[in-house]
Amino acid sequence: MSISKALNKSLWVYHVNTGSCNGCDIEIVAAITPRYDPERFGIKLVGTPRHADVILVTGPVTNKMKDKLLRVYHQTPDPKLVMVIGACGVSGGPFYESYTLSGPVDDVVPVDVYVPGCPPRPESIIFGVVTALKKLEEIQKK
Amino acid sequence: MTEIFLKLIIGVVSMTALGIVGGFIIQGVDRKLAALMQARIGPLLRQPWWDFLKLMRKENVVPEHAVPWVYNAAPIMAFASVITIFLYLPFAGFNPLMEGYGDLILIMYLLAMPALAMVFGGFASGSPYATIGAQREMVTMIGYELPLGAIVISFAWKMAQSGLAHPFSLKTIAANPIWNLVGPFGIIGFILLLLAMIVVTPAELSKGPFDAPEAKSELAEGLLVEYSGRNLAMFYLALGAKMIAMLGLTVALFFPYTISQYFQVDTTVKIVIEVLFYIIKIFLVMFVSVTLMRVSMARFRITQIVEIYWKLGGTMTFLGLFLIMLDGKL
Ligand code: SF4
């Protein structure tokens, strides 16, 4: 699936919570407030994976959520990006080596961008999105 | 016969272009204005264009439980029916392309078509969310058809009572601005109808606060939940074009005034002035009936929507109709 230039200018984001403590989710909501206004880059939050270009994953992927995350991943039409928000998803974070985990996220689905922090500030989330955009641009150049 | 076919072909091509371009522009302006009202910078004016391009290049998924032909036909049906409305609407003081063939009643039915197409698409996508969304859309339609019907009846009644030929034809209505025909009671009546029209518009366009069928946070985009890629892009086109059709209808009914007769210039300049004036009218109506409504109010529940349209909208429009009839009899 080719990646068009338009994708950079209109990233639609779907958010999956795979067992996070809600800290990261609140920071994501903070990142879409008027103060940071990601809509100026064409970024908007959508309600279904079918409309999404980016899947934001928070949380360490508990055993119960593994299938759901996989399902959301497969429901999202190509081309798509996966962003992990928070220390949980990056490494397991506070839940490192817990017996309830199937994650971290990159054990379950391929990840493009990691945003560490517990929770990361909205600035870091936006920086993560910019990193994702850079990655897209690099792929387009090839 | 050939003449009418030629006219139809040229008309359809130019109206499709107008619908697509105008739809993008009006959606861009709407989003920008909404952003400014929320103290944001907001997207670029051509953001809808990027969204559309992106969607066209994305994978088009047909879900396993869907009925593929209805699922794929629904977006096209929605767009085609909006373009059909354009053929019967007067734009910028020009006569409608198919003048003499359709009237207000036809436009009312055609306006229901895109919503119906979305309902079919929703049911055909085989997702429980989409099914609930489709049911809500139908309930909303039942709600807003009552005030809309009453508005149409009031106009036709007034036109017929003033002794004009073809009271249902938009050409008659556009040629005789309604405010010139009525006395003080009638003016109050038509102001009520205008308010009702402003309340009906967001529901017709599935915009907030009447977007319960597509509620993002409760129904995961409702009707459109399974749509992706090309089909979704088609729906966006249809929604943008429908915005123009609906606002064009409001302008044609309530503000059909032209200004070019006040300028002593030749015809081409007059046409430019007319078109500019029309665009200003459309944007003003859009600002009040779409942007202001959706920024200033939170989403209503589906029961509240029906209540608003039947109780408030019904009372308002019937009171308006009563005042107009009173005015006519005086
Ligand atoms: S990274 Fe920290 S804030 Fe985010 S979900 Fe995990 S524990 Fe909560």
Tab-separated table of C-alpha atoms and ligand atoms in Angstrom:
chain	number	residue	atom	x	y	z
A	1	MET	CA	0.000	0.000	0.000
A	2	SER	CA	1.551	3.283	-1.096
A	3	ILE	CA	1.768	6.142	1.354
A	4	SER	CA	0.363	9.354	-0.049
A	5	LYS	CA	1.510	12.874	0.819
A	6	ALA	CA	-1.981	13.581	2.078
A	7	LEU	CA	-1.528	11.096	4.902
A	8	ASN	CA	0.961	13.421	6.601
A	9	LYS	CA	-1.523	16.239	6.547
A	10	SER	CA	-4.484	14.343	7.896
A	11	LEU	CA	-3.623	11.777	10.545
A	12	TRP	CA	-6.722	10.406	12.218
A	13	VAL	CA	-6.064	8.842	15.554
A	14	TYR	CA	-7.792	5.986	17.338
A	15	HIS	CA	-7.027	5.368	20.965
A	16	VAL	CA	-6.924	1.878	22.527
A	17	ASN	CA	-6.558	1.376	26.227
A	18	THR	CA	-5.023	-2.023	26.913
A	19	GLY	CA	-5.119	-1.877	30.680
A	20	SER	CA	-3.537	1.460	31.491
A	21	CYS	CA	-4.132	3.270	34.761
A	22	ASN	CA	-5.865	6.121	32.845
A	23	GLY	CA	-2.988	8.496	33.477
A	24	CYS	CA	-1.862	8.335	29.881
A	25	ASP	CA	-5.426	8.536	28.569
A	26	ILE	CA	-5.970	11.781	30.424
A	27	GLU	CA	-2.738	13.174	28.973
A	28	ILE	CA	-3.958	12.233	25.479
A	29	VAL	CA	-7.162	14.125	26.143
A	30	ALA	CA	-5.051	17.025	27.404
A	31	ALA	CA	-3.114	16.942	24.142
A	32	ILE	CA	-6.264	17.532	22.090
A	33	THR	CA	-7.463	20.526	24.108
A	34	PRO	CA	-7.493	23.997	22.517
A	35	ARG	CA	-4.187	24.786	24.229
A	36	TYR	CA	-2.286	22.311	22.054
A	37	ASP	CA	-4.846	22.091	19.223
A	38	PRO	CA	-3.515	19.238	17.082
A	39	GLU	CA	-6.296	19.875	14.561
A	40	ARG	CA	-4.082	22.553	13.026
A	41	PHE	CA	-1.952	19.686	11.701
A	42	GLY	CA	-5.033	17.808	10.574
A	43	ILE	CA	-4.881	15.410	13.499
A	44	LYS	CA	-8.189	14.389	14.959
A	45	LEU	CA	-9.470	11.720	17.277
A	46	VAL	CA	-11.901	9.288	15.631
A	47	GLY	CA	-14.224	6.800	17.235
A	48	THR	CA	-13.582	3.688	15.196
A	49	PRO	CA	-10.445	1.895	13.984
A	50	ARG	CA	-11.881	1.785	10.464
A	51	HIS	CA	-11.364	5.533	10.086
A	52	ALA	CA	-7.973	5.596	11.755
A	53	ASP	CA	-4.453	6.076	10.419
A	54	VAL	CA	-2.707	5.967	13.773
A	55	ILE	CA	-3.473	3.643	16.660
A	56	LEU	CA	-2.483	5.109	20.009
A	57	VAL	CA	-1.897	2.305	22.478
A	58	THR	CA	-1.748	2.998	26.198
A	59	GLY	CA	-1.226	0.378	28.853
A	60	PRO	CA	0.871	-2.767	29.086
A	61	VAL	CA	-1.488	-5.189	27.194
A	62	THR	CA	-3.035	-7.482	29.760
A	63	ASN	CA	-3.833	-11.068	28.821
A	64	LYS	CA	-7.483	-10.199	28.334
A	65	MET	CA	-6.734	-7.251	26.061
A	66	LYS	CA	-4.310	-9.044	23.752
A	67	ASP	CA	-6.944	-10.364	21.350
A	68	LYS	CA	-8.776	-7.059	21.320
A	69	LEU	CA	-5.623	-5.141	20.479
A	70	LEU	CA	-4.835	-7.565	17.673
A	71	ARG	CA	-8.366	-7.208	16.401
A	72	VAL	CA	-8.212	-3.413	16.408
A	73	TYR	CA	-4.870	-3.632	14.618
A	74	HIS	CA	-6.330	-5.802	11.877
A	75	GLN	CA	-9.475	-3.692	11.607
A	76	THR	CA	-7.483	-0.573	10.811
A	77	PRO	CA	-7.121	-0.113	7.064
A	78	ASP	CA	-3.597	0.188	5.607
A	79	PRO	CA	-1.431	2.295	5.662
A	80	LYS	CA	-1.321	2.609	9.440
A	81	LEU	CA	1.006	3.589	12.247
A	82	VAL	CA	1.141	2.370	15.832
A	83	MET	CA	2.190	4.726	18.612
A	84	VAL	CA	2.798	3.572	22.162
A	85	ILE	CA	2.127	6.129	24.863
A	86	GLY	CA	3.560	5.660	28.328
A	87	ALA	CA	6.128	3.568	30.113
A	88	CYS	CA	3.628	0.713	30.495
A	89	GLY	CA	3.374	0.102	26.801
A	90	VAL	CA	7.053	0.653	26.141
A	91	SER	CA	8.429	-1.855	28.622
A	92	GLY	CA	5.746	-2.866	31.068
A	93	GLY	CA	6.670	0.058	33.282
A	94	PRO	CA	5.345	-0.320	36.810
A	95	PHE	CA	3.881	-3.694	35.834
A	96	TYR	CA	7.163	-5.069	34.519
A	97	GLU	CA	7.167	-8.921	34.442
A	98	SER	CA	3.691	-9.159	35.914
A	99	TYR	CA	1.978	-12.520	35.408
A	100	THR	CA	-1.081	-10.788	33.929
A	101	LEU	CA	0.730	-9.285	30.966
A	102	SER	CA	1.025	-10.424	27.351
A	103	GLY	CA	2.856	-7.213	26.502
A	104	PRO	CA	4.620	-4.862	26.276
A	105	VAL	CA	2.884	-3.649	23.156
A	106	ASP	CA	5.653	-4.527	20.713
A	107	ASP	CA	5.319	-8.203	21.636
A	108	VAL	CA	1.784	-8.089	20.237
A	109	VAL	CA	1.724	-5.639	17.319
A	110	PRO	CA	4.532	-3.883	15.398
A	111	VAL	CA	5.193	-0.431	16.863
A	112	ASP	CA	6.415	2.643	14.960
A	113	VAL	CA	6.851	5.279	17.658
A	114	TYR	CA	7.462	5.006	21.402
A	115	VAL	CA	6.590	7.872	23.743
A	116	PRO	CA	8.028	7.110	27.207
A	117	GLY	CA	6.948	8.775	30.427
A	118	CYS	CA	4.623	7.907	33.260
A	119	PRO	CA	2.534	9.601	32.062
A	120	PRO	CA	4.173	11.527	29.205
A	121	ARG	CA	3.336	15.225	28.985
A	122	PRO	CA	1.145	16.404	26.095
A	123	GLU	CA	4.263	18.019	24.627
A	124	SER	CA	5.956	14.631	24.418
A	125	ILE	CA	2.885	13.099	22.808
A	126	ILE	CA	2.899	15.814	20.154
A	127	PHE	CA	6.633	15.276	19.726
A	128	GLY	CA	5.859	11.609	19.192
A	129	VAL	CA	3.392	12.507	16.463
A	130	VAL	CA	6.002	14.706	14.804
A	131	THR	CA	8.442	11.785	14.945
A	132	ALA	CA	5.810	9.645	13.269
A	133	LEU	CA	5.420	12.292	10.556
A	134	LYS	CA	9.193	12.339	10.018
A	135	LYS	CA	9.181	8.591	9.685
A	136	LEU	CA	6.419	8.801	7.089
A	137	GLU	CA	8.346	11.412	5.136
A	138	GLU	CA	11.429	9.193	5.127
A	139	ILE	CA	9.413	6.277	3.815
A	140	GLN	CA	7.971	8.498	1.080
A	141	LYS	CA	11.444	9.578	-0.020
A	142	LYS	CA	12.477	5.980	-0.652
B	1	MET	CA	-35.181	16.505	-26.795
B	2	THR	CA	-31.453	16.643	-27.598
B	3	GLU	CA	-31.350	20.091	-26.102
B	4	ILE	CA	-32.568	18.858	-22.770
B	5	PHE	CA	-30.098	15.985	-22.786
B	6	LEU	CA	-27.264	18.351	-23.535
B	7	LYS	CA	-28.423	20.649	-20.766
B	8	LEU	CA	-28.638	17.700	-18.389
B	9	ILE	CA	-25.152	16.436	-19.156
B	10	ILE	CA	-23.519	19.849	-18.854
B	11	GLY	CA	-25.621	20.558	-15.778
B	12	VAL	CA	-24.699	17.340	-14.036
B	13	VAL	CA	-20.982	17.757	-14.749
B	14	SER	CA	-20.864	21.381	-13.610
B	15	MET	CA	-23.061	20.718	-10.574
B	16	THR	CA	-20.867	17.784	-9.538
B	17	ALA	CA	-17.824	20.040	-9.746
B	18	LEU	CA	-19.647	22.726	-7.782
B	19	GLY	CA	-20.773	20.190	-5.188
B	20	ILE	CA	-17.287	18.782	-4.663
B	21	VAL	CA	-15.367	22.066	-4.609
B	22	GLY	CA	-18.045	23.975	-2.741
B	23	GLY	CA	-18.408	21.150	-0.251
B	24	PHE	CA	-14.688	21.216	0.515
B	25	ILE	CA	-14.636	24.979	0.904
B	26	ILE	CA	-17.698	25.151	3.089
B	27	GLN	CA	-16.485	22.336	5.347
B	28	GLY	CA	-13.089	24.000	5.635
B	29	VAL	CA	-14.628	27.331	6.570
B	30	ASP	CA	-16.945	25.642	9.039
B	31	ARG	CA	-14.084	23.848	10.780
B	32	LYS	CA	-11.916	26.954	10.824
B	33	LEU	CA	-14.704	29.096	12.292
B	34	ALA	CA	-15.493	26.469	14.916
B	35	ALA	CA	-11.807	26.392	15.857
B	36	LEU	CA	-11.634	30.176	16.144
B	37	MET	CA	-14.704	30.169	18.376
B	38	GLN	CA	-12.982	27.668	20.671
B	39	ALA	CA	-9.834	29.858	20.803
B	40	ARG	CA	-7.858	27.422	18.673
B	41	ILE	CA	-5.821	28.042	15.565
B	42	GLY	CA	-7.725	25.387	13.711
B	43	PRO	CA	-7.044	23.391	10.565
B	44	LEU	CA	-6.076	24.786	7.189
B	45	LEU	CA	-8.925	25.878	4.953
B	46	ARG	CA	-8.056	23.045	2.579
B	47	GLN	CA	-7.993	20.414	5.319
B	48	PRO	CA	-11.127	18.637	3.978
B	49	TRP	CA	-9.310	18.274	0.652
B	50	TRP	CA	-6.344	16.551	2.340
B	51	ASP	CA	-8.714	14.345	4.306
B	52	PHE	CA	-10.448	13.359	1.097
B	53	LEU	CA	-7.186	12.632	-0.741
B	54	LYS	CA	-5.933	10.549	2.139
B	55	LEU	CA	-9.147	8.549	2.383
B	56	MET	CA	-9.073	7.856	-1.354
B	57	ARG	CA	-5.633	6.276	-1.025
B	58	LYS	CA	-6.517	4.126	1.963
B	59	GLU	CA	-7.592	0.523	1.992
B	60	ASN	CA	-11.301	0.025	1.387
B	61	VAL	CA	-12.548	-2.619	3.805
B	62	VAL	CA	-15.805	-4.472	3.249
B	63	PRO	CA	-16.646	-6.222	6.517
B	64	GLU	CA	-17.335	-9.929	6.573
B	65	HIS	CA	-20.956	-9.586	7.695
B	66	ALA	CA	-21.807	-6.789	5.278
B	67	VAL	CA	-24.095	-7.013	2.266
B	68	PRO	CA	-21.465	-5.868	-0.228
B	69	TRP	CA	-23.606	-4.369	-2.983
B	70	VAL	CA	-25.780	-2.257	-0.681
B	71	TYR	CA	-22.722	-1.371	1.387
B	72	ASN	CA	-20.816	-0.140	-1.649
B	73	ALA	CA	-23.790	1.463	-3.387
B	74	ALA	CA	-24.895	3.577	-0.418
B	75	PRO	CA	-22.145	6.258	-0.630
B	76	ILE	CA	-22.666	6.668	-4.369
B	77	MET	CA	-26.418	6.888	-3.879
B	78	ALA	CA	-25.942	9.561	-1.224
B	79	PHE	CA	-23.707	11.662	-3.445
B	80	ALA	CA	-25.835	11.238	-6.570
B	81	SER	CA	-29.011	12.302	-4.809
B	82	VAL	CA	-27.346	15.469	-3.504
B	83	ILE	CA	-26.222	16.341	-7.019
B	84	THR	CA	-29.796	15.787	-8.176
B	85	ILE	CA	-30.982	18.395	-5.666
B	86	PHE	CA	-28.566	20.876	-7.208
B	87	LEU	CA	-30.359	20.560	-10.538
B	88	TYR	CA	-33.537	21.922	-8.976
B	89	LEU	CA	-32.071	24.671	-6.773
B	90	PRO	CA	-31.769	28.263	-7.928
B	91	PHE	CA	-28.190	29.503	-7.353
B	92	ALA	CA	-27.173	33.158	-7.126
B	93	GLY	CA	-30.325	34.439	-8.773
B	94	PHE	CA	-30.032	32.092	-11.761
B	95	ASN	CA	-32.961	29.874	-12.549
B	96	PRO	CA	-32.615	26.221	-11.576
B	97	LEU	CA	-31.203	24.054	-14.341
B	98	MET	CA	-34.249	21.822	-14.543
B	99	GLU	CA	-36.705	24.676	-14.132
B	100	GLY	CA	-40.280	23.729	-14.720
B	101	TYR	CA	-39.708	20.086	-13.796
B	102	GLY	CA	-39.359	19.880	-10.031
B	103	ASP	CA	-40.648	21.776	-7.051
B	104	LEU	CA	-40.227	22.115	-3.306
B	105	ILE	CA	-41.879	18.781	-2.570
B	106	LEU	CA	-39.387	16.993	-4.785
B	107	ILE	CA	-36.495	18.745	-3.051
B	108	MET	CA	-37.878	17.721	0.321
B	109	TYR	CA	-37.887	14.084	-0.741
B	110	LEU	CA	-34.468	14.333	-2.363
B	111	LEU	CA	-33.073	15.820	0.839
B	112	ALA	CA	-34.170	12.683	2.639
B	113	MET	CA	-32.317	10.477	0.161
B	114	PRO	CA	-28.722	10.908	1.387
B	115	ALA	CA	-29.858	10.202	4.932
B	116	LEU	CA	-31.713	7.133	3.706
B	117	ALA	CA	-28.624	6.006	1.814
B	118	MET	CA	-26.655	6.276	5.026
B	119	VAL	CA	-29.325	4.263	6.812
B	120	PHE	CA	-29.104	1.532	4.170
B	121	GLY	CA	-25.330	1.597	4.354
B	122	GLY	CA	-25.475	1.382	8.114
B	123	PHE	CA	-27.805	-1.595	8.144
B	124	ALA	CA	-25.830	-3.268	5.372
B	125	SER	CA	-22.528	-2.998	7.203
B	126	GLY	CA	-23.683	-5.590	9.693
B	127	SER	CA	-22.253	-3.928	12.774
B	128	PRO	CA	-24.408	-3.473	15.866
B	129	TYR	CA	-23.131	0.090	16.280
B	130	ALA	CA	-24.095	0.950	12.726
B	131	THR	CA	-27.519	-0.637	13.239
B	132	ILE	CA	-28.199	1.519	16.280
B	133	GLY	CA	-26.909	4.520	14.371
B	134	ALA	CA	-29.217	3.746	11.457
B	135	GLN	CA	-32.200	3.414	13.759
B	136	ARG	CA	-31.366	6.722	15.387
B	137	GLU	CA	-30.993	8.368	12.002
B	138	MET	CA	-34.466	7.172	11.034
B	139	VAL	CA	-35.925	8.476	14.284
B	140	THR	CA	-34.219	11.834	13.725
B	141	MET	CA	-35.640	11.935	10.214
B	142	ILE	CA	-39.129	11.310	11.515
B	143	GLY	CA	-38.496	14.151	13.950
B	144	TYR	CA	-37.317	16.856	11.598
B	145	GLU	CA	-39.594	16.049	8.668
B	146	LEU	CA	-42.525	17.527	10.613
B	147	PRO	CA	-41.178	21.090	10.948
B	148	LEU	CA	-39.651	20.919	7.479
B	149	GLY	CA	-42.977	19.840	5.985
B	150	ALA	CA	-44.787	22.607	7.832
B	151	ILE	CA	-42.306	25.164	6.466
B	152	VAL	CA	-42.872	23.966	2.909
B	153	ILE	CA	-46.644	24.056	3.345
B	154	SER	CA	-46.545	27.597	4.744
B	155	PHE	CA	-44.567	28.830	1.769
B	156	ALA	CA	-46.831	27.175	-0.752
B	157	TRP	CA	-49.930	28.427	1.043
B	158	LYS	CA	-48.686	32.002	1.043
B	159	MET	CA	-47.677	31.808	-2.612
B	160	ALA	CA	-51.034	30.353	-3.615
B	161	GLN	CA	-52.888	32.883	-1.496
B	162	SER	CA	-51.017	35.733	-3.175
B	163	GLY	CA	-52.430	34.470	-6.448
B	164	LEU	CA	-49.109	33.406	-7.974
B	165	ALA	CA	-48.941	30.570	-10.471
B	166	HIS	CA	-47.025	27.398	-9.485
B	167	PRO	CA	-46.943	28.044	-5.716
B	168	PHE	CA	-44.687	25.035	-5.048
B	169	SER	CA	-42.064	25.985	-7.590
B	170	LEU	CA	-38.823	27.378	-6.211
B	171	LYS	CA	-38.641	29.757	-9.133
B	172	THR	CA	-41.827	31.472	-7.983
B	173	ILE	CA	-40.566	31.629	-4.410
B	174	ALA	CA	-37.196	32.992	-5.478
B	175	ALA	CA	-38.789	35.611	-7.711
B	176	ASN	CA	-41.100	36.862	-4.949
B	177	PRO	CA	-39.200	37.363	-1.684
B	178	ILE	CA	-41.561	36.216	1.016
B	179	TRP	CA	-40.989	39.220	3.268
B	180	ASN	CA	-42.509	41.531	0.653
B	181	LEU	CA	-45.742	39.570	0.482
B	182	VAL	CA	-46.788	39.565	4.133
B	183	GLY	CA	-47.868	42.019	6.804
B	184	PRO	CA	-46.573	42.289	10.391
B	185	PHE	CA	-48.151	39.020	11.612
B	186	GLY	CA	-46.827	37.201	8.600
B	187	ILE	CA	-43.352	38.532	9.253
B	188	ILE	CA	-43.435	37.171	12.791
B	189	GLY	CA	-44.716	33.898	11.366
B	190	PHE	CA	-41.912	33.614	8.856
B	191	ILE	CA	-39.307	34.542	11.463
B	192	LEU	CA	-40.581	31.563	13.469
B	193	LEU	CA	-40.265	29.407	10.362
B	194	LEU	CA	-36.735	30.694	9.782
B	195	LEU	CA	-35.800	29.734	13.340
B	196	ALA	CA	-37.287	26.279	12.787
B	197	MET	CA	-35.289	25.961	9.563
B	198	ILE	CA	-32.101	26.867	11.454
B	199	VAL	CA	-32.860	24.124	13.977
B	200	VAL	CA	-33.645	21.588	11.249
B	201	THR	CA	-30.428	22.251	9.306
B	202	PRO	CA	-27.923	20.578	11.673
B	203	ALA	CA	-30.040	17.432	11.868
B	204	GLU	CA	-30.297	17.269	8.081
B	205	LEU	CA	-26.526	17.510	7.890
B	206	SER	CA	-25.892	15.149	10.838
B	207	LYS	CA	-23.963	17.861	12.664
B	208	GLY	CA	-23.958	18.624	16.362
B	209	PRO	CA	-26.003	19.029	18.521
B	210	PHE	CA	-28.241	16.664	16.560
B	211	ASP	CA	-25.586	14.115	15.617
B	212	ALA	CA	-26.824	11.315	17.868
B	213	PRO	CA	-26.827	8.879	14.893
B	214	GLU	CA	-23.072	9.374	14.515
B	215	ALA	CA	-22.232	9.955	18.139
B	216	LYS	CA	-18.494	9.477	18.226
B	217	SER	CA	-18.079	8.769	21.887
B	218	GLU	CA	-21.059	6.487	22.497
B	219	LEU	CA	-21.657	4.786	19.153
B	220	ALA	CA	-18.142	4.809	17.669
B	221	GLU	CA	-19.261	7.012	14.729
B	222	GLY	CA	-22.581	5.149	14.499
B	223	LEU	CA	-23.723	4.818	10.912
B	224	LEU	CA	-20.256	5.188	9.462
B	225	VAL	CA	-18.546	2.820	11.880
B	226	GLU	CA	-17.488	0.229	9.305
B	227	TYR	CA	-16.846	2.570	6.393
B	228	SER	CA	-13.265	3.224	5.383
B	229	GLY	CA	-11.227	4.414	2.449
B	230	ARG	CA	-13.041	5.253	-0.765
B	231	ASN	CA	-16.555	4.698	0.570
B	232	LEU	CA	-15.981	6.983	3.528
B	233	ALA	CA	-14.511	9.619	1.211
B	234	MET	CA	-17.680	9.434	-0.880
B	235	PHE	CA	-19.789	10.026	2.222
B	236	TYR	CA	-17.668	13.051	3.081
B	237	LEU	CA	-18.222	14.434	-0.387
B	238	ALA	CA	-21.943	13.834	-0.078
B	239	LEU	CA	-22.095	15.536	3.321
B	240	GLY	CA	-20.188	18.570	2.050
B	241	ALA	CA	-22.390	18.888	-1.006
B	242	LYS	CA	-25.490	18.383	1.108
B	243	MET	CA	-24.420	21.284	3.282
B	244	ILE	CA	-24.492	23.507	0.209
B	245	ALA	CA	-27.834	22.095	-0.909
B	246	MET	CA	-29.469	22.623	2.471
B	247	LEU	CA	-28.046	26.135	2.931
B	248	GLY	CA	-28.939	26.922	-0.663
B	249	LEU	CA	-32.497	25.883	0.095
B	250	THR	CA	-32.636	28.144	3.157
B	251	VAL	CA	-31.273	31.039	1.132
B	252	ALA	CA	-33.659	30.378	-1.750
B	253	LEU	CA	-36.654	30.223	0.576
B	254	PHE	CA	-35.925	33.049	2.973
B	255	PHE	CA	-33.331	35.340	1.374
B	256	PRO	CA	-33.799	35.215	-2.400
B	257	TYR	CA	-32.824	38.872	-2.772
B	258	THR	CA	-30.477	39.987	-5.522
B	259	ILE	CA	-28.401	43.173	-5.450
B	260	SER	CA	-27.051	43.494	-8.974
B	261	GLN	CA	-29.982	45.646	-10.118
B	262	TYR	CA	-28.615	48.490	-7.974
B	263	PHE	CA	-25.348	48.641	-9.912
B	264	GLN	CA	-25.021	50.338	-13.295
B	265	VAL	CA	-22.558	47.855	-14.820
B	266	ASP	CA	-22.606	45.348	-17.643
B	267	THR	CA	-23.851	41.801	-17.381
B	268	THR	CA	-20.635	39.916	-16.603
B	269	VAL	CA	-19.823	42.183	-13.670
B	270	LYS	CA	-23.405	41.794	-12.521
B	271	ILE	CA	-23.030	38.032	-12.513
B	272	VAL	CA	-19.819	38.300	-10.485
B	273	ILE	CA	-21.527	40.586	-7.971
B	274	GLU	CA	-24.477	38.207	-7.735
B	275	VAL	CA	-22.261	35.184	-7.150
B	276	LEU	CA	-20.221	36.973	-4.481
B	277	PHE	CA	-23.379	38.155	-2.759
B	278	TYR	CA	-24.747	34.617	-2.861
B	279	ILE	CA	-21.570	33.197	-1.345
B	280	ILE	CA	-21.782	35.743	1.477
B	281	LYS	CA	-25.394	34.763	2.124
B	282	ILE	CA	-24.504	31.068	2.182
B	283	PHE	CA	-21.653	31.618	4.639
B	284	LEU	CA	-23.805	33.751	6.910
B	285	VAL	CA	-26.529	31.129	7.021
B	286	MET	CA	-23.874	28.442	7.549
B	287	PHE	CA	-22.332	30.328	10.432
B	288	VAL	CA	-25.642	30.666	12.272
B	289	SER	CA	-27.236	27.325	11.514
B	290	VAL	CA	-24.233	24.991	11.513
B	291	THR	CA	-21.144	26.418	13.198
B	292	LEU	CA	-22.788	28.402	15.969
B	293	MET	CA	-25.208	25.593	16.749
B	294	ARG	CA	-22.598	22.895	16.967
B	295	VAL	CA	-20.042	24.905	18.924
B	296	SER	CA	-22.484	26.313	21.452
B	297	MET	CA	-24.393	23.165	22.347
B	298	ALA	CA	-23.546	19.653	23.489
B	299	ARG	CA	-25.127	16.644	21.809
B	300	PHE	CA	-28.753	15.902	22.581
B	301	ARG	CA	-29.950	12.427	23.427
B	302	ILE	CA	-32.103	10.776	20.784
B	303	THR	CA	-35.267	11.111	22.887
B	304	GLN	CA	-34.560	14.795	23.372
B	305	ILE	CA	-34.073	15.264	19.637
B	306	VAL	CA	-37.527	13.933	18.839
B	307	GLU	CA	-39.003	15.989	21.630
B	308	ILE	CA	-37.337	19.151	20.375
B	309	TYR	CA	-38.526	18.641	16.827
B	310	TRP	CA	-42.057	17.549	17.583
B	311	LYS	CA	-42.877	19.744	20.535
B	312	LEU	CA	-40.749	22.831	20.001
B	313	GLY	CA	-40.341	22.653	16.222
B	314	GLY	CA	-43.926	21.548	15.667
B	315	THR	CA	-45.352	24.283	17.879
B	316	MET	CA	-43.114	26.908	16.334
B	317	THR	CA	-43.926	26.040	12.759
B	318	PHE	CA	-47.660	25.594	13.320
B	319	LEU	CA	-47.806	28.867	15.226
B	320	GLY	CA	-45.946	30.433	12.315
B	321	LEU	CA	-48.381	28.903	9.834
B	322	PHE	CA	-51.306	30.133	11.916
B	323	LEU	CA	-49.893	33.669	12.050
B	324	ILE	CA	-49.290	33.637	8.302
B	325	MET	CA	-52.868	32.489	7.642
B	326	LEU	CA	-54.195	35.114	10.042
B	327	ASP	CA	-52.139	37.695	8.203
B	328	GLY	CA	-53.466	36.457	4.878
B	329	LYS	CA	-57.071	36.699	6.005
B	330	LEU	CA	-56.767	40.175	7.481
C	1	SF4	S1	2.653	4.721	31.863
C	1	SF4	FE1	2.181	5.380	33.932
C	1	SF4	S2	0.499	6.830	33.659
C	1	SF4	FE2	0.664	5.671	31.759
C	1	SF4	S3	-0.794	4.012	32.008
C	1	SF4	FE3	1.193	3.253	32.688
C	1	SF4	S4	1.207	3.595	34.908
C	1	SF4	FE4	-0.440	4.847	34.040
